[in-house]
CSV table of C-alpha atoms in Angstrom, one decimal:
chain,number,residue,atom,x,y,z
A,16,MET,CA,93.6,157.0,169.0
A,17,ILE,CA,96.5,157.0,166.6
A,18,SER,CA,99.6,154.9,167.8
A,19,GLY,CA,103.1,156.2,167.6
A,20,LYS,CA,103.9,154.0,164.5
A,21,GLY,CA,100.8,155.3,162.7
A,22,GLU,CA,101.8,159.0,163.4
A,23,SER,CA,105.3,158.2,162.1
A,24,SER,CA,103.9,156.8,158.9
A,25,VAL,CA,101.6,159.8,158.3
A,26,LYS,CA,104.6,162.2,158.9
A,27,THR,CA,106.7,160.2,156.4
A,28,ASN,CA,103.9,160.2,153.7
A,29,HIS,CA,103.5,164.0,154.3
A,30,LYS,CA,107.3,164.5,153.7
A,31,LYS,CA,107.3,162.5,150.5
A,32,THR,CA,104.2,164.6,149.2
A,33,LYS,CA,106.1,167.9,150.1
A,34,HIS,CA,109.2,166.6,148.2
A,35,LEU,CA,107.1,165.6,145.2
A,36,PHE,CA,105.4,169.0,145.0
A,37,ALA,CA,108.8,170.7,145.5
A,38,ILE,CA,110.2,168.7,142.4
A,39,MET,CA,107.1,169.6,140.4
A,40,LYS,CA,107.5,173.3,141.2
A,41,VAL,CA,111.1,173.2,140.1
A,42,PHE,CA,110.3,171.5,136.8
A,43,ILE,CA,107.4,173.8,136.2
A,44,LEU,CA,109.5,176.9,136.8
A,45,VAL,CA,112.4,175.6,134.5
A,46,GLY,CA,109.8,174.8,131.8
A,47,ILE,CA,108.3,178.3,132.0
A,48,LEU,CA,111.8,179.9,131.7
A,49,VAL,CA,112.8,177.7,128.9
A,50,PHE,CA,109.4,178.5,127.1
A,51,PHE,CA,109.9,182.3,127.4
A,52,TRP,CA,113.4,182.1,126.4
A,53,ASP,CA,112.5,180.1,123.2
A,54,MET,CA,109.7,182.7,122.7
A,55,TYR,CA,112.2,185.7,123.0
A,56,ASP,CA,114.8,183.9,120.8
A,57,ALA,CA,112.2,183.3,118.0
A,58,THR,CA,110.4,186.7,118.0
A,59,TRP,CA,111.4,190.0,119.5
A,60,GLY,CA,114.9,188.8,120.3
A,61,PHE,CA,115.6,187.6,116.7
A,62,SER,CA,117.8,190.0,114.8
A,63,GLN,CA,117.0,188.7,111.3
A,64,LYS,CA,120.5,187.2,111.2
A,65,ILE,CA,121.5,183.5,111.2
A,66,GLU,CA,125.1,182.4,111.8
A,67,ARG,CA,126.6,180.3,108.9
A,68,ASN,CA,128.8,177.4,109.5
A,69,LEU,CA,132.5,177.8,109.0
A,70,PRO,CA,134.2,176.7,105.8
A,71,GLY,CA,134.1,172.9,105.6
A,72,GLN,CA,131.5,172.3,108.3
A,73,GLY,CA,128.7,172.0,105.6
A,74,ASP,CA,125.2,173.5,105.1
A,75,TYR,CA,122.4,173.1,107.5
A,76,GLN,CA,118.6,173.4,107.6
A,77,GLU,CA,116.7,175.9,109.9
A,78,ASP,CA,113.0,175.6,110.5
A,79,MET,CA,111.6,179.2,110.1
A,80,LYS,CA,108.2,181.2,110.1
A,81,VAL,CA,107.6,183.6,107.2
A,82,VAL,CA,104.9,186.3,107.4
A,83,SER,CA,104.1,188.3,104.2
A,84,LYS,CA,101.3,189.6,102.1
A,85,TYR,CA,101.3,186.6,99.8
A,86,TYR,CA,102.5,183.8,102.2
A,87,SER,CA,102.5,183.1,105.9
A,88,GLY,CA,103.6,179.8,107.3
A,89,ASP,CA,106.5,177.4,107.9
A,90,TYR,CA,109.7,177.6,105.6
A,91,LYS,CA,112.7,175.3,105.7
A,92,LEU,CA,115.7,177.6,105.3
A,93,MET,CA,118.8,176.1,103.9
A,94,VAL,CA,121.8,178.0,105.5
A,95,LYS,CA,124.9,177.5,103.3
A,96,GLU,CA,128.3,177.4,104.9
A,97,GLN,CA,130.5,180.6,104.9
A,98,GLN,CA,132.7,180.9,101.7
A,99,LEU,CA,136.3,182.0,101.6
A,100,THR,CA,137.3,185.1,99.8
A,101,LYS,CA,139.4,185.1,96.6
A,102,LYS,CA,142.7,185.8,98.6
A,103,GLN,CA,141.8,183.0,101.1
A,104,VAL,CA,141.1,180.6,98.2
A,105,ASP,CA,144.6,181.3,96.7
A,106,THR,CA,146.2,180.6,100.1
A,107,LEU,CA,144.1,177.4,100.4
A,108,PHE,CA,145.2,176.2,96.9
A,109,ALA,CA,148.8,176.9,97.8
A,110,LYS,CA,148.5,174.8,101.0
A,111,ALA,CA,146.8,172.0,98.9
A,112,ARG,CA,149.7,171.9,96.5
A,113,GLU,CA,152.2,171.6,99.5
A,114,GLU,CA,150.0,168.7,100.9
A,115,ILE,CA,150.0,167.0,97.4
A,116,TYR,CA,153.8,167.2,97.1
A,117,ALA,CA,154.1,165.8,100.6
A,118,THR,CA,151.7,162.8,100.2
A,119,PHE,CA,151.6,162.0,96.5
A,120,PHE,CA,154.7,159.7,96.2
A,121,GLY,CA,153.8,157.5,99.2
A,122,GLU,CA,156.6,154.8,99.5
A,123,ASN,CA,158.7,156.0,96.8
A,124,VAL,CA,161.9,157.9,97.6
A,125,ASN,CA,161.6,160.7,95.2
A,126,SER,CA,159.9,161.7,91.9
A,127,ASP,CA,162.9,160.4,89.7
A,128,ALA,CA,162.6,156.6,90.8
A,129,VAL,CA,158.9,155.7,91.2
A,130,MET,CA,158.4,152.0,91.3
A,131,ASN,CA,155.5,151.6,93.9
A,132,ASP,CA,152.0,153.0,93.5
A,133,VAL,CA,151.5,156.7,93.9
A,134,ASN,CA,148.8,158.3,96.2
A,135,PRO,CA,146.5,160.6,94.4
A,136,GLN,CA,143.7,161.8,96.9
A,137,THR,CA,140.3,163.2,96.0
A,138,GLN,CA,140.3,165.7,98.9
A,139,TYR,CA,142.9,167.9,100.6
A,140,GLN,CA,143.0,170.5,103.4
A,141,GLN,CA,140.5,168.6,105.4
A,142,GLY,CA,138.0,168.3,102.6
A,143,LEU,CA,137.8,171.9,101.5
A,144,VAL,CA,139.7,171.3,98.3
A,145,ARG,CA,138.6,168.5,96.0
A,146,ALA,CA,140.9,167.0,93.3
A,147,ARG,CA,140.4,165.1,90.1
A,148,TRP,CA,143.5,163.3,88.7
A,149,SER,CA,144.6,162.1,85.3
A,150,PHE,CA,147.9,160.7,83.9
A,151,ASP,CA,149.2,161.1,80.2
A,152,GLU,CA,150.5,157.5,80.3
A,153,GLU,CA,147.3,155.7,81.3
A,154,GLU,CA,148.6,152.3,80.4
A,155,LEU,CA,151.3,152.7,83.1
A,156,VAL,CA,149.4,154.6,85.7
A,157,ASN,CA,145.6,154.4,86.2
A,158,CYS,CA,143.5,157.1,87.8
A,159,ASP,CA,143.9,155.6,91.2
A,160,GLY,CA,147.7,155.9,91.0
A,161,GLU,CA,148.2,152.1,90.6
A,162,ILE,CA,151.4,151.5,88.5
A,163,GLN,CA,151.1,148.5,86.1
A,164,LYS,CA,154.5,147.1,87.1
A,165,GLU,CA,154.5,144.4,84.4
A,166,MET,CA,154.1,147.1,81.7
A,167,VAL,CA,157.1,149.1,82.8
A,168,GLU,CA,160.0,147.9,80.6
A,169,GLU,CA,162.2,151.1,80.8
A,170,ALA,CA,162.2,154.4,82.7
A,171,THR,CA,159.3,156.4,81.5
A,172,ILE,CA,158.3,160.1,82.3
A,173,VAL,CA,154.7,160.4,83.3
A,174,VAL,CA,152.9,163.8,83.7
A,175,ALA,CA,150.3,163.9,86.5
A,176,THR,CA,147.5,166.5,86.3
A,177,ALA,CA,145.3,167.5,89.3
A,178,GLU,CA,142.3,169.8,88.9
A,179,LEU,CA,141.8,171.4,92.2
A,180,ARG,CA,138.4,172.9,93.0
A,181,TYR,CA,136.8,175.0,95.9
A,182,GLY,CA,133.3,176.1,95.2
A,183,GLU,CA,133.4,178.0,91.8
A,184,TYR,CA,137.2,178.4,92.0
A,185,THR,CA,139.6,176.0,90.2
A,186,ASP,CA,143.3,175.6,89.8
A,187,ILE,CA,145.4,173.2,87.7
A,188,LEU,CA,148.4,171.5,89.0
A,189,GLN,CA,150.8,169.5,86.7
A,190,PHE,CA,154.1,167.8,87.5
A,191,PRO,CA,156.2,165.1,86.0
A,192,PHE,CA,157.6,162.0,87.7
A,193,GLN,CA,159.7,159.1,86.4
A,194,VAL,CA,158.4,155.5,86.6
A,195,ILE,CA,161.3,153.0,86.5
A,196,PRO,CA,161.1,149.2,86.3
A,197,TYR,CA,162.3,147.0,89.2
A,198,GLY,CA,165.9,145.6,88.9
A,199,LYS,CA,166.1,142.1,87.2
A,200,ASP,CA,167.8,140.8,90.3
A,201,SER,CA,164.7,141.7,92.5
A,202,GLU,CA,161.7,139.6,93.0
A,203,GLN,CA,159.2,141.9,91.4
A,204,GLY,CA,161.6,142.5,88.5
A,205,PHE,CA,161.8,138.8,87.9
A,206,LEU,CA,157.9,138.5,88.0
A,207,ASN,CA,157.6,141.3,85.6
A,208,SER,CA,160.0,139.7,83.2
A,209,LEU,CA,158.2,136.4,83.6
A,210,SER,CA,154.8,138.1,82.9
A,211,ARG,CA,156.1,139.7,79.7
A,212,ALA,CA,157.7,136.4,78.6
A,213,LEU,CA,154.5,134.5,79.0
A,214,ASP,CA,152.6,137.2,77.1
A,215,ARG,CA,154.8,136.6,74.1
A,216,GLU,CA,153.8,132.9,73.9
A,217,ASP,CA,151.7,132.0,70.9
A,218,THR,CA,148.2,131.5,72.1
A,219,GLU,CA,147.1,129.8,68.8
A,220,GLU,CA,149.1,126.7,69.9
A,221,GLU,CA,147.3,123.8,71.7
A,222,THR,CA,149.9,123.7,74.4
A,223,LEU,CA,151.7,126.4,76.4
A,224,VAL,CA,155.4,125.8,76.5
A,225,LEU,CA,156.7,127.2,79.7
A,226,PRO,CA,160.0,129.2,79.3
A,227,GLY,CA,163.1,127.5,80.7
A,228,GLU,CA,165.1,130.7,80.8
A,229,ILE,CA,164.2,134.3,81.8
A,230,ASP,CA,166.9,137.1,81.1
A,231,GLY,CA,169.6,134.5,81.0
A,232,GLU,CA,168.6,132.8,84.3
A,233,LYS,CA,167.3,129.2,84.2
A,234,VAL,CA,163.8,128.5,85.5
A,235,LYS,CA,162.4,125.3,86.7
A,236,TRP,CA,158.6,124.8,86.8
A,237,ARG,CA,156.5,122.3,88.7
A,238,LYS,CA,152.8,122.2,89.7
A,239,LYS,CA,151.8,123.4,93.2
A,240,LEU,CA,151.4,120.3,95.4
A,241,SER,CA,147.8,119.7,96.4
A,242,TYR,CA,147.4,118.6,100.0
A,243,ARG,CA,143.9,117.0,99.5
A,244,GLY,CA,145.4,113.6,100.4
A,245,VAL,CA,146.8,114.9,103.7
A,246,ALA,CA,143.3,116.5,104.4
A,247,VAL,CA,141.7,113.2,103.7
A,248,ILE,CA,144.1,111.5,106.2
A,249,ALA,CA,143.6,114.1,108.7
A,250,LEU,CA,139.8,113.9,108.3
A,251,GLY,CA,140.0,110.0,108.6
A,252,VAL,CA,142.0,110.2,111.8
A,253,LEU,CA,139.9,112.8,113.3
A,254,GLY,CA,136.7,110.9,112.4
A,255,SER,CA,138.2,107.7,113.8
A,256,CYS,CA,138.9,109.5,117.1
A,257,MET,CA,135.5,111.1,117.1
A,258,ILE,CA,133.7,107.7,116.6
A,259,PRO,CA,134.0,106.5,120.2
A,260,TYR,CA,132.7,109.8,121.6
A,261,GLY,CA,129.9,109.7,119.1
A,262,GLU,CA,129.0,106.2,120.2
A,263,MET,CA,129.3,107.2,123.9
A,264,TRP,CA,127.1,110.4,123.1
A,265,GLU,CA,124.5,108.2,121.3
A,266,THR,CA,124.5,105.7,124.1
A,267,LYS,CA,123.8,108.5,126.6
A,268,ARG,CA,121.1,109.8,124.4
A,269,GLN,CA,119.4,106.6,124.2
A,270,LYS,CA,119.7,106.1,127.9
A,271,ARG,CA,118.0,109.3,128.6
A,272,LYS,CA,115.4,108.6,126.0
A,273,LYS,CA,114.6,105.3,127.6
A,274,GLN,CA,114.5,106.7,131.1
A,275,GLN,CA,112.1,109.5,129.8
A,276,ALA,CA,109.9,106.9,128.3
A,277,MET,CA,109.8,104.8,131.5
A,278,LEU,CA,108.8,107.9,133.3
A,279,TRP,CA,105.9,108.4,130.8
A,280,ASP,CA,104.9,104.7,131.3
A,281,TYR,CA,105.0,104.8,135.1
A,282,PRO,CA,101.6,106.5,135.8
A,283,SER,CA,99.7,104.1,133.5
A,284,ILE,CA,101.5,101.0,135.1
A,285,LEU,CA,100.7,102.4,138.6
A,286,ASN,CA,97.1,103.1,137.7
A,287,GLN,CA,96.5,99.5,136.4
A,288,LEU,CA,98.3,98.0,139.4
A,289,SER,CA,96.2,100.1,141.8
A,290,LEU,CA,92.8,99.2,140.1
A,291,LEU,CA,93.5,95.5,139.9
A,292,LEU,CA,95.1,95.0,143.4
A,293,GLY,CA,92.1,97.0,144.7
A,294,VAL,CA,89.5,94.4,143.6
A,295,GLY,CA,91.4,91.7,145.4
A,296,ILE,CA,93.3,90.0,142.6
A,297,SER,CA,96.8,88.6,143.5
A,298,LEU,CA,99.9,90.4,142.4
A,299,PRO,CA,101.2,87.6,140.0
A,300,GLU,CA,97.8,87.6,138.3
A,301,VAL,CA,97.7,91.3,138.0
A,302,VAL,CA,101.2,91.5,136.5
A,303,ASP,CA,100.3,88.7,134.1
A,304,ARG,CA,97.1,90.4,132.9
A,305,ILE,CA,98.9,93.8,132.4
A,306,THR,CA,101.7,91.9,130.5
A,307,ILE,CA,99.2,90.0,128.2
A,308,ARG,CA,97.4,93.3,127.4
A,309,TYR,CA,100.7,95.0,126.7
A,310,GLU,CA,102.0,92.2,124.4
A,311,LYS,CA,98.9,92.3,122.4
A,312,GLN,CA,99.2,96.2,122.1
A,313,LYS,CA,102.9,95.8,121.2
A,314,LYS,CA,102.1,93.3,118.5
A,315,GLU,CA,99.4,95.6,116.9
A,316,THR,CA,101.5,98.8,117.1
A,317,GLY,CA,105.1,97.5,116.8
A,318,THR,CA,106.2,99.9,119.6
A,319,ALA,CA,108.0,98.6,122.7
A,320,LEU,CA,107.5,100.5,126.0
A,321,PRO,CA,110.4,100.2,128.4
A,322,GLY,CA,108.4,100.5,131.6
A,323,TYR,CA,106.0,97.7,130.5
A,324,GLU,CA,109.1,95.7,129.2
A,325,LEU,CA,110.4,95.7,132.8
A,326,LEU,CA,107.1,94.6,134.1
A,327,ALA,CA,107.0,91.8,131.5
A,328,MET,CA,110.4,90.6,132.6
A,329,MET,CA,109.2,90.4,136.2
A,330,ASN,CA,106.2,88.3,134.8
A,331,ARG,CA,108.4,85.8,133.0
A,332,GLU,CA,110.6,85.3,136.1
A,333,MET,CA,107.6,84.6,138.2
A,334,LYS,CA,106.3,82.1,135.7
A,335,ASP,CA,109.8,80.5,135.4
A,336,GLY,CA,109.6,79.8,139.2
A,337,VAL,CA,111.4,82.7,140.7
A,338,GLY,CA,109.9,83.7,144.0
A,339,THR,CA,107.4,86.7,143.9
A,340,LEU,CA,109.6,88.7,146.4
A,341,GLN,CA,112.8,88.0,144.5
A,342,ALA,CA,111.1,88.9,141.1
A,343,ILE,CA,109.9,92.2,142.7
A,344,GLU,CA,113.5,92.9,144.0
A,345,HIS,CA,114.9,92.2,140.4
A,346,PHE,CA,112.2,94.7,139.1
A,347,GLY,CA,113.5,97.4,141.3
A,348,LYS,CA,117.1,96.6,140.7
A,349,ASN,CA,116.8,96.5,136.8
A,350,SER,CA,115.1,100.0,136.8
A,351,GLU,CA,117.3,103.1,136.9
A,352,ARG,CA,114.3,105.3,137.9
A,353,LYS,CA,113.6,106.0,141.6
A,354,GLU,CA,109.9,105.7,140.9
A,355,TYR,CA,110.0,102.1,139.8
A,356,ARG,CA,112.2,101.2,142.8
A,357,LYS,CA,109.7,103.0,145.1
A,358,LEU,CA,106.9,100.9,143.4
A,359,ALA,CA,109.0,97.7,144.1
A,360,ILE,CA,109.2,98.6,147.8
A,361,LEU,CA,105.4,99.1,148.0
A,362,LEU,CA,104.8,95.8,146.3
A,363,GLN,CA,107.2,93.9,148.7
A,364,GLN,CA,105.4,95.6,151.6
A,365,ASN,CA,102.1,94.4,150.2
A,366,LEU,CA,103.2,90.8,150.2
A,367,ARG,CA,104.9,90.9,153.5
A,368,LYS,CA,102.4,92.9,155.7
A,369,GLY,CA,99.1,92.5,153.7
A,370,ASN,CA,97.2,95.1,151.8
A,371,ALA,CA,95.5,96.8,154.7
A,372,HIS,CA,97.0,100.2,153.8
A,373,MET,CA,98.3,99.1,150.5
A,374,ILE,CA,95.3,100.5,148.5
A,375,GLU,CA,95.6,103.8,150.1
A,376,LEU,CA,99.3,104.1,149.5
A,377,MET,CA,98.8,103.0,145.9
A,378,GLU,CA,96.2,105.6,145.3
A,379,ARG,CA,98.4,108.3,146.8
A,380,GLU,CA,101.3,107.3,144.7
A,381,ASP,CA,98.8,107.2,141.6
A,382,MET,CA,97.8,110.8,142.2
A,383,GLU,CA,101.4,111.9,142.6
A,384,ALA,CA,102.3,110.1,139.3
A,385,PHE,CA,99.3,111.8,137.6
A,386,GLU,CA,100.6,115.2,138.7
A,387,MET,CA,104.1,114.4,137.6
A,388,ARG,CA,102.8,113.4,134.2
A,389,LYS,CA,101.0,116.7,133.8
A,390,ALA,CA,104.2,118.5,134.7
A,391,MET,CA,106.1,116.5,132.2
A,392,ALA,CA,103.4,117.4,129.5
A,393,ARG,CA,103.6,121.0,130.4
A,394,ARG,CA,107.5,121.0,130.2
A,395,ALA,CA,107.4,119.1,126.9
A,396,GLY,CA,105.1,121.8,125.6
A,397,GLU,CA,107.4,124.6,126.7
A,398,GLU,CA,110.4,122.9,125.1
A,399,ALA,CA,108.4,122.6,121.8
A,400,SER,CA,107.5,126.3,121.9
A,401,THR,CA,111.2,127.2,122.5
A,402,LYS,CA,112.2,125.1,119.6
A,403,LEU,CA,109.7,126.8,117.4
A,404,LEU,CA,111.3,130.2,118.2
A,405,ILE,CA,114.1,129.7,115.7
A,406,PRO,CA,111.9,129.1,112.6
A,407,MET,CA,109.6,131.9,113.8
A,408,ILE,CA,112.6,134.3,114.0
A,409,GLY,CA,113.6,133.3,110.6
A,410,MET,CA,110.2,133.9,109.2
A,411,LEU,CA,110.2,137.3,110.9
A,412,GLY,CA,113.4,138.2,109.2
A,413,ILE,CA,112.0,137.3,105.9
A,414,VAL,CA,109.0,139.4,106.5
A,415,ILE,CA,111.2,142.4,107.5
A,416,VAL,CA,113.3,141.9,104.3
A,417,ILE,CA,110.1,141.7,102.1
A,418,LEU,CA,108.8,145.0,103.8
A,419,VAL,CA,112.1,147.0,104.1
A,420,VAL,CA,114.0,146.2,100.8
A,421,PRO,CA,111.3,147.6,98.5
A,422,ALA,CA,111.1,150.8,100.7
A,423,LEU,CA,114.9,151.2,100.6
A,424,LEU,CA,114.9,150.7,96.8
A,425,ALA,CA,112.2,153.2,96.5
A,426,LEU,CA,114.1,155.7,98.5
A,427,GLU,CA,117.3,155.2,96.5
A,428,SER,CA,115.4,155.6,93.1
A,429,GLN,CA,114.1,159.0,94.2
């Protein structure tokens, strides 16, 4: 017997299935309609005519099928844009000339007083008309319309020539304009006079004598002041201010490094304590044995381990007459890791209440420390893998450049 909940679930699944089939039917129907429309447009509905792009929109390529006695197959048809008639071209050139007169002189007021660069463009009328410019006074005005201001000593008539082209049609436009020098009382006029005066200096002399007067005006010279000393002072002040922060950062880094090293030492220390206390050796003797073994290893390797150093300090206190409980308390206080403070509490309980349950607690703590060390090793491996990503990404970039650049150069050469 099917429960009400089961019946509801079956009905819901049935509705979902109906909806899916309905969506599939719609897509299939639309696909069939699109297919037949494309077939109609490509075959019996095709009138053997293809629309061209309007002038200025460019050519485009159309994939076609050709069937004839000598060839049947695919053909890439290049459909050129629509061309203007001769009358339309004449109108287009007339509008291009109007656009040239409106834009050519740029910031200049009129054609009789041209001091700033002119603006000869290479395209007009939204790119339909192309223009190639030339100037009869090339030493004063280059093909980009830049006026060599330092060369203009007096008013000079310059004739501009523009060859306008649309397809096979061309038109020549010529007009004059007058280039005039800047006034001597203006900034650019002074700089132009200064440049001409320096050009007249004898370059065969060993030294360049700077002119003390330009067009009747006195000129004083001095070298541009270098602010390297100020930069050094600022760098020194900034460095001095950053030293305390650097020392603070280094202290914190060393502290983190020491705590991490103590965490690595903890499982090993706990394991040795657990083993030696388990065979009935007293705590002071256990600490002494571990310390002797560590000091020997330290002498051979020259490496100090902060966790064992803390244990060695406790051993020295006990040998110097400090009570065992007090030495253990100092051991816990001197450590900044909670694991060592927990160990100190366990050792104090061992001395006060006996080791009835001490071995079991130490073994449990040893297992937890072992798991912690495995987690630390796993995390260190993940961090190392993350750090390797940067050089790997760099190598991948080099490989991509090695593969892509020759291919691009080959394409450009074709």
